[in-house]
């Protein structure tokens, strides 16, 4: 069964509180979004595969570790872009695939408007980046679009998650782990996470 890993760090809690605050400016929102994403990415990559290597320091031979370059980042447009930039800085060699999904404001059902994945996902470790896991529809659609057959593992990195979305995801894809900073109370009547932080994409891109 997929796990829900609640990432817990004082700096993360601090920045998440600023993201939640309705009085936070776009500039502050972007800065703290990057901080939160950095910490989340570090945690989500804790168990990625590493290989032992023999190298020489200027003084002596030593055994070290190098990560296997099998990570594929999949930001869900738009809001996932906010997590791609910090992730790219930490994993500069990672391949990147994109999917564009937009929830209908009335039905909350996501519509796909863009998709471009690396051709060969065989044996890759995919990290889906989407700050909000609400109904889970966008995440489930992303995983379906990835055609999971030969992928080694898929994990989702979501800053705030709703219990309803986690349940739906694990009904459909029981093996997918979710890294999140918070599991909130519930979804409201228009499928927004409560207390949540509002519309992440609008707040990050200043389109409110
Ligand atoms: C939001 C959010 C997630 C999705 C979560 O995106 O960024 O992608 O909704 O909702 P779900 O779990 O119910 O599918 P939105 O569709 O508002 O698009 P945006 O990123 O362009 O703002």
PDB file of C-alpha atoms and ligand atoms in Angstrom:
ATOM      1  CA  UNK A   1       0.000   0.000   0.000  1.00  0.00           C
ATOM      2  CA  UNK A   2       1.297   3.489  -0.850  1.00  0.00           C
ATOM      3  CA  UNK A   3       2.380   5.551   2.101  1.00  0.00           C
ATOM      4  CA  UNK A   4       1.598   9.104   3.086  1.00  0.00           C
ATOM      5  CA  UNK A   5       4.802  10.698   4.317  1.00  0.00           C
ATOM      6  CA  UNK A   6       4.228  13.908   6.225  1.00  0.00           C
ATOM      7  CA  UNK A   7       7.367  15.965   5.874  1.00  0.00           C
ATOM      8  CA  UNK A   8       8.061  17.672   9.160  1.00  0.00           C
ATOM      9  CA  UNK A   9      10.628  20.433   9.615  1.00  0.00           C
ATOM     10  CA  UNK A  10      10.434  23.753  11.497  1.00  0.00           C
ATOM     11  CA  UNK A  11      11.462  25.762   8.407  1.00  0.00           C
ATOM     12  CA  UNK A  12       8.817  23.974   6.361  1.00  0.00           C
ATOM     13  CA  UNK A  13       6.117  24.718   8.932  1.00  0.00           C
ATOM     14  CA  UNK A  14       7.163  28.370   9.011  1.00  0.00           C
ATOM     15  CA  UNK A  15       7.011  28.726   5.227  1.00  0.00           C
ATOM     16  CA  UNK A  16       3.770  26.751   4.936  1.00  0.00           C
ATOM     17  CA  UNK A  17       2.162  29.152   7.412  1.00  0.00           C
ATOM     18  CA  UNK A  18       3.187  32.065   5.194  1.00  0.00           C
ATOM     19  CA  UNK A  19       1.759  30.275   2.144  1.00  0.00           C
ATOM     20  CA  UNK A  20      -1.537  29.735   3.977  1.00  0.00           C
ATOM     21  CA  UNK A  21      -1.856  33.360   5.135  1.00  0.00           C
ATOM     22  CA  UNK A  22      -4.286  35.227   2.867  1.00  0.00           C
ATOM     23  CA  UNK A  23      -2.320  38.460   3.392  1.00  0.00           C
ATOM     24  CA  UNK A  24       0.891  37.045   1.888  1.00  0.00           C
ATOM     25  CA  UNK A  25       2.034  38.920  -1.223  1.00  0.00           C
ATOM     26  CA  UNK A  26       2.859  37.218  -4.524  1.00  0.00           C
ATOM     27  CA  UNK A  27       6.555  37.882  -3.943  1.00  0.00           C
ATOM     28  CA  UNK A  28       6.529  36.312  -0.487  1.00  0.00           C
ATOM     29  CA  UNK A  29       4.401  33.448  -1.773  1.00  0.00           C
ATOM     30  CA  UNK A  30       6.966  32.638  -4.480  1.00  0.00           C
ATOM     31  CA  UNK A  31       9.895  32.808  -2.067  1.00  0.00           C
ATOM     32  CA  UNK A  32       8.298  30.525   0.496  1.00  0.00           C
ATOM     33  CA  UNK A  33       6.972  28.208  -2.190  1.00  0.00           C
ATOM     34  CA  UNK A  34      10.594  27.616  -3.224  1.00  0.00           C
ATOM     35  CA  UNK A  35      11.674  26.999   0.372  1.00  0.00           C
ATOM     36  CA  UNK A  36       8.886  24.502   0.971  1.00  0.00           C
ATOM     37  CA  UNK A  37       9.577  22.759  -2.327  1.00  0.00           C
ATOM     38  CA  UNK A  38      13.286  22.415  -1.554  1.00  0.00           C
ATOM     39  CA  UNK A  39      12.607  20.652   1.721  1.00  0.00           C
ATOM     40  CA  UNK A  40       9.928  18.452   0.149  1.00  0.00           C
ATOM     41  CA  UNK A  41      12.202  17.417  -2.729  1.00  0.00           C
ATOM     42  CA  UNK A  42      15.017  16.528  -0.356  1.00  0.00           C
ATOM     43  CA  UNK A  43      12.643  14.268   1.566  1.00  0.00           C
ATOM     44  CA  UNK A  44      11.055  12.756  -1.539  1.00  0.00           C
ATOM     45  CA  UNK A  45      14.480  11.763  -2.874  1.00  0.00           C
ATOM     46  CA  UNK A  46      15.715  10.236   0.386  1.00  0.00           C
ATOM     47  CA  UNK A  47      15.359   6.681  -0.927  1.00  0.00           C
ATOM     48  CA  UNK A  48      16.414   7.088  -4.529  1.00  0.00           C
ATOM     49  CA  UNK A  49      18.916   4.612  -5.823  1.00  0.00           C
ATOM     50  CA  UNK A  50      22.613   5.342  -5.258  1.00  0.00           C
ATOM     51  CA  UNK A  51      25.607   3.460  -6.593  1.00  0.00           C
ATOM     52  CA  UNK A  52      28.911   3.052  -4.814  1.00  0.00           C
ATOM     53  CA  UNK A  53      31.831   4.554  -6.709  1.00  0.00           C
ATOM     54  CA  UNK A  54      35.578   4.599  -6.188  1.00  0.00           C
ATOM     55  CA  UNK A  55      37.189   8.004  -6.558  1.00  0.00           C
ATOM     56  CA  UNK A  56      40.439   9.700  -5.621  1.00  0.00           C
ATOM     57  CA  UNK A  57      40.533  12.814  -3.501  1.00  0.00           C
ATOM     58  CA  UNK A  58      43.706  14.908  -3.898  1.00  0.00           C
ATOM     59  CA  UNK A  59      45.043  12.889  -0.943  1.00  0.00           C
ATOM     60  CA  UNK A  60      43.759   9.313  -1.154  1.00  0.00           C
ATOM     61  CA  UNK A  61      41.317   6.897  -2.749  1.00  0.00           C
ATOM     62  CA  UNK A  62      37.885   6.823  -1.136  1.00  0.00           C
ATOM     63  CA  UNK A  63      34.581   5.118  -1.738  1.00  0.00           C
ATOM     64  CA  UNK A  64      31.677   7.469  -2.435  1.00  0.00           C
ATOM     65  CA  UNK A  65      28.108   7.401  -3.696  1.00  0.00           C
ATOM     66  CA  UNK A  66      26.505   8.700  -6.836  1.00  0.00           C
ATOM     67  CA  UNK A  67      22.797   8.811  -7.431  1.00  0.00           C
ATOM     68  CA  UNK A  68      21.506   6.772 -10.336  1.00  0.00           C
ATOM     69  CA  UNK A  69      20.333   9.229 -12.967  1.00  0.00           C
ATOM     70  CA  UNK A  70      16.884   7.729 -13.324  1.00  0.00           C
ATOM     71  CA  UNK A  71      14.659  10.491 -11.923  1.00  0.00           C
ATOM     72  CA  UNK A  72      11.970  12.056 -14.070  1.00  0.00           C
ATOM     73  CA  UNK A  73      10.209  15.145 -12.743  1.00  0.00           C
ATOM     74  CA  UNK A  74       6.612  15.620 -13.872  1.00  0.00           C
ATOM     75  CA  UNK A  75       5.197  18.999 -12.857  1.00  0.00           C
ATOM     76  CA  UNK A  76       1.428  19.321 -13.316  1.00  0.00           C
ATOM     77  CA  UNK A  77       0.827  22.650 -15.051  1.00  0.00           C
ATOM     78  CA  UNK A  78       0.407  25.270 -13.963  1.00  0.00           C
ATOM     79  CA  UNK A  79       1.035  25.129 -10.241  1.00  0.00           C
ATOM     80  CA  UNK A  80       3.599  22.319 -10.476  1.00  0.00           C
ATOM     81  CA  UNK A  81       5.986  24.720 -12.237  1.00  0.00           C
ATOM     82  CA  UNK A  82       6.534  26.337  -8.839  1.00  0.00           C
ATOM     83  CA  UNK A  83       8.095  23.081  -7.623  1.00  0.00           C
ATOM     84  CA  UNK A  84      10.018  22.323 -10.823  1.00  0.00           C
ATOM     85  CA  UNK A  85      12.408  25.249 -10.485  1.00  0.00           C
ATOM     86  CA  UNK A  86      13.686  24.268  -7.010  1.00  0.00           C
ATOM     87  CA  UNK A  87      13.733  20.566  -7.993  1.00  0.00           C
ATOM     88  CA  UNK A  88      15.759  21.338 -11.114  1.00  0.00           C
ATOM     89  CA  UNK A  89      18.340  23.188  -9.050  1.00  0.00           C
ATOM     90  CA  UNK A  90      18.798  20.138  -6.825  1.00  0.00           C
ATOM     91  CA  UNK A  91      18.567  17.476  -9.542  1.00  0.00           C
ATOM     92  CA  UNK A  92      19.936  19.341 -12.563  1.00  0.00           C
ATOM     93  CA  UNK A  93      20.281  16.210 -14.703  1.00  0.00           C
ATOM     94  CA  UNK A  94      16.679  15.009 -14.168  1.00  0.00           C
ATOM     95  CA  UNK A  95      14.512  14.499 -17.207  1.00  0.00           C
ATOM     96  CA  UNK A  96      11.293  16.504 -17.157  1.00  0.00           C
ATOM     97  CA  UNK A  97       7.864  15.615 -18.499  1.00  0.00           C
ATOM     98  CA  UNK A  98       4.918  17.976 -18.529  1.00  0.00           C
ATOM     99  CA  UNK A  99       1.188  17.575 -18.279  1.00  0.00           C
ATOM    100  CA  UNK A 100      -1.274  20.455 -18.348  1.00  0.00           C
ATOM    101  CA  UNK A 101      -4.499  19.910 -16.436  1.00  0.00           C
ATOM    102  CA  UNK A 102      -7.119  22.454 -15.486  1.00  0.00           C
ATOM    103  CA  UNK A 103     -10.032  21.810 -13.164  1.00  0.00           C
ATOM    104  CA  UNK A 104     -13.442  22.944 -14.310  1.00  0.00           C
ATOM    105  CA  UNK A 105     -14.602  25.544 -11.798  1.00  0.00           C
ATOM    106  CA  UNK A 106     -18.057  23.986 -11.464  1.00  0.00           C
ATOM    107  CA  UNK A 107     -17.437  20.254 -11.656  1.00  0.00           C
ATOM    108  CA  UNK A 108     -13.828  20.206 -10.340  1.00  0.00           C
ATOM    109  CA  UNK A 109     -13.057  17.642 -13.058  1.00  0.00           C
ATOM    110  CA  UNK A 110      -9.665  18.191 -14.678  1.00  0.00           C
ATOM    111  CA  UNK A 111      -9.275  18.653 -18.442  1.00  0.00           C
ATOM    112  CA  UNK A 112      -5.971  17.794 -20.089  1.00  0.00           C
ATOM    113  CA  UNK A 113      -4.612  20.517 -22.412  1.00  0.00           C
ATOM    114  CA  UNK A 114      -0.958  19.545 -22.793  1.00  0.00           C
ATOM    115  CA  UNK A 115       1.264  16.508 -22.464  1.00  0.00           C
ATOM    116  CA  UNK A 116       4.915  15.880 -23.265  1.00  0.00           C
ATOM    117  CA  UNK A 117       6.795  13.099 -21.517  1.00  0.00           C
ATOM    118  CA  UNK A 118      10.249  11.641 -22.201  1.00  0.00           C
ATOM    119  CA  UNK A 119       9.842   8.845 -24.726  1.00  0.00           C
ATOM    120  CA  UNK A 120      11.405   6.113 -22.649  1.00  0.00           C
ATOM    121  CA  UNK A 121      10.173   5.834 -19.073  1.00  0.00           C
ATOM    122  CA  UNK A 122      11.481   2.289 -18.598  1.00  0.00           C
ATOM    123  CA  UNK A 123      12.855   1.782 -15.119  1.00  0.00           C
ATOM    124  CA  UNK A 124      12.519   5.478 -14.240  1.00  0.00           C
ATOM    125  CA  UNK A 125      11.706   6.900 -10.812  1.00  0.00           C
ATOM    126  CA  UNK A 126       9.005   9.484 -11.418  1.00  0.00           C
ATOM    127  CA  UNK A 127       8.275  12.363  -9.062  1.00  0.00           C
ATOM    128  CA  UNK A 128       4.950  14.034  -9.861  1.00  0.00           C
ATOM    129  CA  UNK A 129       5.045  17.634  -8.630  1.00  0.00           C
ATOM    130  CA  UNK A 130       1.731  19.269  -7.800  1.00  0.00           C
ATOM    131  CA  UNK A 131       1.347  21.507  -4.745  1.00  0.00           C
ATOM    132  CA  UNK A 132      -2.333  20.688  -4.181  1.00  0.00           C
ATOM    133  CA  UNK A 133      -3.930  17.241  -3.899  1.00  0.00           C
ATOM    134  CA  UNK A 134      -7.649  18.009  -3.599  1.00  0.00           C
ATOM    135  CA  UNK A 135     -10.033  15.447  -5.142  1.00  0.00           C
ATOM    136  CA  UNK A 136      -7.041  13.543  -6.515  1.00  0.00           C
ATOM    137  CA  UNK A 137      -8.463  13.738 -10.041  1.00  0.00           C
ATOM    138  CA  UNK A 138      -5.457  15.596 -11.493  1.00  0.00           C
ATOM    139  CA  UNK A 139      -2.951  13.230  -9.903  1.00  0.00           C
ATOM    140  CA  UNK A 140      -4.820  10.103 -10.992  1.00  0.00           C
ATOM    141  CA  UNK A 141      -5.129  11.487 -14.553  1.00  0.00           C
ATOM    142  CA  UNK A 142      -1.388  12.236 -14.573  1.00  0.00           C
ATOM    143  CA  UNK A 143      -0.505   8.697 -13.513  1.00  0.00           C
ATOM    144  CA  UNK A 144      -2.878   7.220 -16.095  1.00  0.00           C
ATOM    145  CA  UNK A 145      -1.276   9.411 -18.777  1.00  0.00           C
ATOM    146  CA  UNK A 146       2.181   8.172 -17.728  1.00  0.00           C
ATOM    147  CA  UNK A 147       1.144   4.608 -18.644  1.00  0.00           C
ATOM    148  CA  UNK A 148       2.803   3.094 -15.604  1.00  0.00           C
ATOM    149  CA  UNK A 149       3.781  -0.295 -17.090  1.00  0.00           C
ATOM    150  CA  UNK A 150       7.579  -0.154 -17.069  1.00  0.00           C
ATOM    151  CA  UNK A 151       8.130   2.714 -14.656  1.00  0.00           C
ATOM    152  CA  UNK A 152      10.102   1.649 -11.584  1.00  0.00           C
ATOM    153  CA  UNK A 153       8.256   3.873  -9.121  1.00  0.00           C
ATOM    154  CA  UNK A 154       5.965   6.884  -8.979  1.00  0.00           C
ATOM    155  CA  UNK A 155       5.750   9.230  -6.007  1.00  0.00           C
ATOM    156  CA  UNK A 156       3.697  12.375  -5.656  1.00  0.00           C
ATOM    157  CA  UNK A 157       5.038  15.517  -3.993  1.00  0.00           C
ATOM    158  CA  UNK A 158       2.134  17.679  -2.849  1.00  0.00           C
ATOM    159  CA  UNK A 159       2.448  20.566  -0.421  1.00  0.00           C
ATOM    160  CA  UNK A 160      -1.107  20.294   0.939  1.00  0.00           C
ATOM    161  CA  UNK A 161      -3.339  17.238   0.607  1.00  0.00           C
ATOM    162  CA  UNK A 162      -6.968  16.468   1.403  1.00  0.00           C
ATOM    163  CA  UNK A 163      -7.945  13.100   2.895  1.00  0.00           C
ATOM    164  CA  UNK A 164     -10.452  12.611   0.051  1.00  0.00           C
ATOM    165  CA  UNK A 165      -7.715  12.955  -2.583  1.00  0.00           C
ATOM    166  CA  UNK A 166      -5.353  10.575  -0.818  1.00  0.00           C
ATOM    167  CA  UNK A 167      -8.110   7.987  -0.536  1.00  0.00           C
ATOM    168  CA  UNK A 168      -9.044   8.282  -4.216  1.00  0.00           C
ATOM    169  CA  UNK A 169      -5.397   8.049  -5.300  1.00  0.00           C
ATOM    170  CA  UNK A 170      -4.770   4.925  -3.239  1.00  0.00           C
ATOM    171  CA  UNK A 171      -7.986   3.301  -4.504  1.00  0.00           C
ATOM    172  CA  UNK A 172      -6.706   3.726  -8.062  1.00  0.00           C
ATOM    173  CA  UNK A 173      -2.956   3.394  -7.482  1.00  0.00           C
ATOM    174  CA  UNK A 174      -2.243   1.649  -4.198  1.00  0.00           C
ATOM    175  CA  UNK A 175       1.538   1.723  -4.695  1.00  0.00           C
ATOM    176  CA  UNK A 176       2.040   5.457  -5.084  1.00  0.00           C
ATOM    177  CA  UNK A 177       3.634   7.234  -2.117  1.00  0.00           C
ATOM    178  CA  UNK A 178       2.576  10.784  -1.308  1.00  0.00           C
ATOM    179  CA  UNK A 179       4.978  13.266   0.265  1.00  0.00           C
ATOM    180  CA  UNK A 180       3.108  16.180   1.761  1.00  0.00           C
ATOM    181  CA  UNK A 181       3.631  18.949   4.296  1.00  0.00           C
ATOM    182  CA  UNK A 182       0.061  18.715   5.610  1.00  0.00           C
ATOM    183  CA  UNK A 183      -3.069  16.600   5.379  1.00  0.00           C
ATOM    184  CA  UNK A 184      -5.845  19.124   5.878  1.00  0.00           C
ATOM    185  CA  UNK A 185      -9.386  18.696   7.189  1.00  0.00           C
ATOM    186  CA  UNK A 186     -11.651  18.242   4.145  1.00  0.00           C
ATOM    187  CA  UNK A 187     -12.827  19.567   0.789  1.00  0.00           C
ATOM    188  CA  UNK A 188     -15.548  22.237   0.713  1.00  0.00           C
ATOM    189  CA  UNK A 189     -18.580  22.231  -1.614  1.00  0.00           C
ATOM    190  CA  UNK A 190     -16.488  23.528  -4.543  1.00  0.00           C
ATOM    191  CA  UNK A 191     -13.724  20.967  -3.864  1.00  0.00           C
ATOM    192  CA  UNK A 192     -11.205  23.376  -2.396  1.00  0.00           C
ATOM    193  CA  UNK A 193      -9.000  22.132   0.436  1.00  0.00           C
ATOM    194  CA  UNK A 194     -10.026  23.485   3.866  1.00  0.00           C
ATOM    195  CA  UNK A 195      -8.217  25.231   5.507  1.00  0.00           C
ATOM    196  CA  UNK A 196      -5.767  24.910   2.586  1.00  0.00           C
ATOM    197  CA  UNK A 197      -4.267  28.050   1.133  1.00  0.00           C
ATOM    198  CA  UNK A 198      -6.634  28.979  -1.701  1.00  0.00           C
ATOM    199  CA  UNK A 199      -5.741  28.571  -5.372  1.00  0.00           C
ATOM    200  CA  UNK A 200      -1.999  27.853  -5.471  1.00  0.00           C
ATOM    201  CA  UNK A 201      -1.609  28.626  -9.171  1.00  0.00           C
ATOM    202  CA  UNK A 202      -3.360  31.980  -8.906  1.00  0.00           C
ATOM    203  CA  UNK A 203      -1.416  32.969  -5.817  1.00  0.00           C
ATOM    204  CA  UNK A 204       1.954  31.887  -7.259  1.00  0.00           C
ATOM    205  CA  UNK A 205       1.434  33.431 -10.694  1.00  0.00           C
ATOM    206  CA  UNK A 206      -0.385  36.537  -9.433  1.00  0.00           C
ATOM    207  CA  UNK A 207      -3.461  35.857 -11.525  1.00  0.00           C
ATOM    208  CA  UNK A 208      -6.019  36.216  -8.743  1.00  0.00           C
TER     209      UNK A 208
HETATM  210  C1  LIG B   1      -5.215  22.815  -9.026  1.00  0.00           C
HETATM  211  C2  LIG B   1      -3.955  22.270  -8.362  1.00  0.00           C
HETATM  212  C3  LIG B   1      -3.920  20.834  -8.791  1.00  0.00           C
HETATM  213  C4  LIG B   1      -5.385  20.475  -8.869  1.00  0.00           C
HETATM  214  C5  LIG B   1      -5.786  19.723  -7.636  1.00  0.00           C
HETATM  215  O1  LIG B   1      -4.912  23.141 -10.333  1.00  0.00           O
HETATM  216  O2  LIG B   1      -2.802  22.974  -8.727  1.00  0.00           O
HETATM  217  O3  LIG B   1      -3.300  20.621 -10.032  1.00  0.00           O
HETATM  218  O4  LIG B   1      -6.117  21.726  -8.937  1.00  0.00           O
HETATM  219  O5  LIG B   1      -7.124  19.405  -7.675  1.00  0.00           O
HETATM  220  P1  LIG B   1      -7.669  17.905  -7.799  1.00  0.00           P
HETATM  221  O6  LIG B   1      -6.874  17.068  -6.862  1.00  0.00           O
HETATM  222  O7  LIG B   1      -9.100  18.062  -7.365  1.00  0.00           O
HETATM  223  O8  LIG B   1      -7.549  17.488  -9.221  1.00  0.00           O
HETATM  224  P2  LIG B   1      -5.938  23.912 -11.310  1.00  0.00           P
HETATM  225  O9  LIG B   1      -6.775  22.939 -12.052  1.00  0.00           O
HETATM  226  O10 LIG B   1      -6.650  24.973 -10.535  1.00  0.00           O
HETATM  227  O11 LIG B   1      -4.964  24.543 -12.373  1.00  0.00           O
HETATM  228  P3  LIG B   1      -3.738  25.549 -12.204  1.00  0.00           P
HETATM  229  O12 LIG B   1      -2.584  24.770 -11.644  1.00  0.00           O
HETATM  230  O13 LIG B   1      -3.492  25.992 -13.605  1.00  0.00           O
HETATM  231  O14 LIG B   1      -4.148  26.690 -11.304  1.00  0.00           O
END
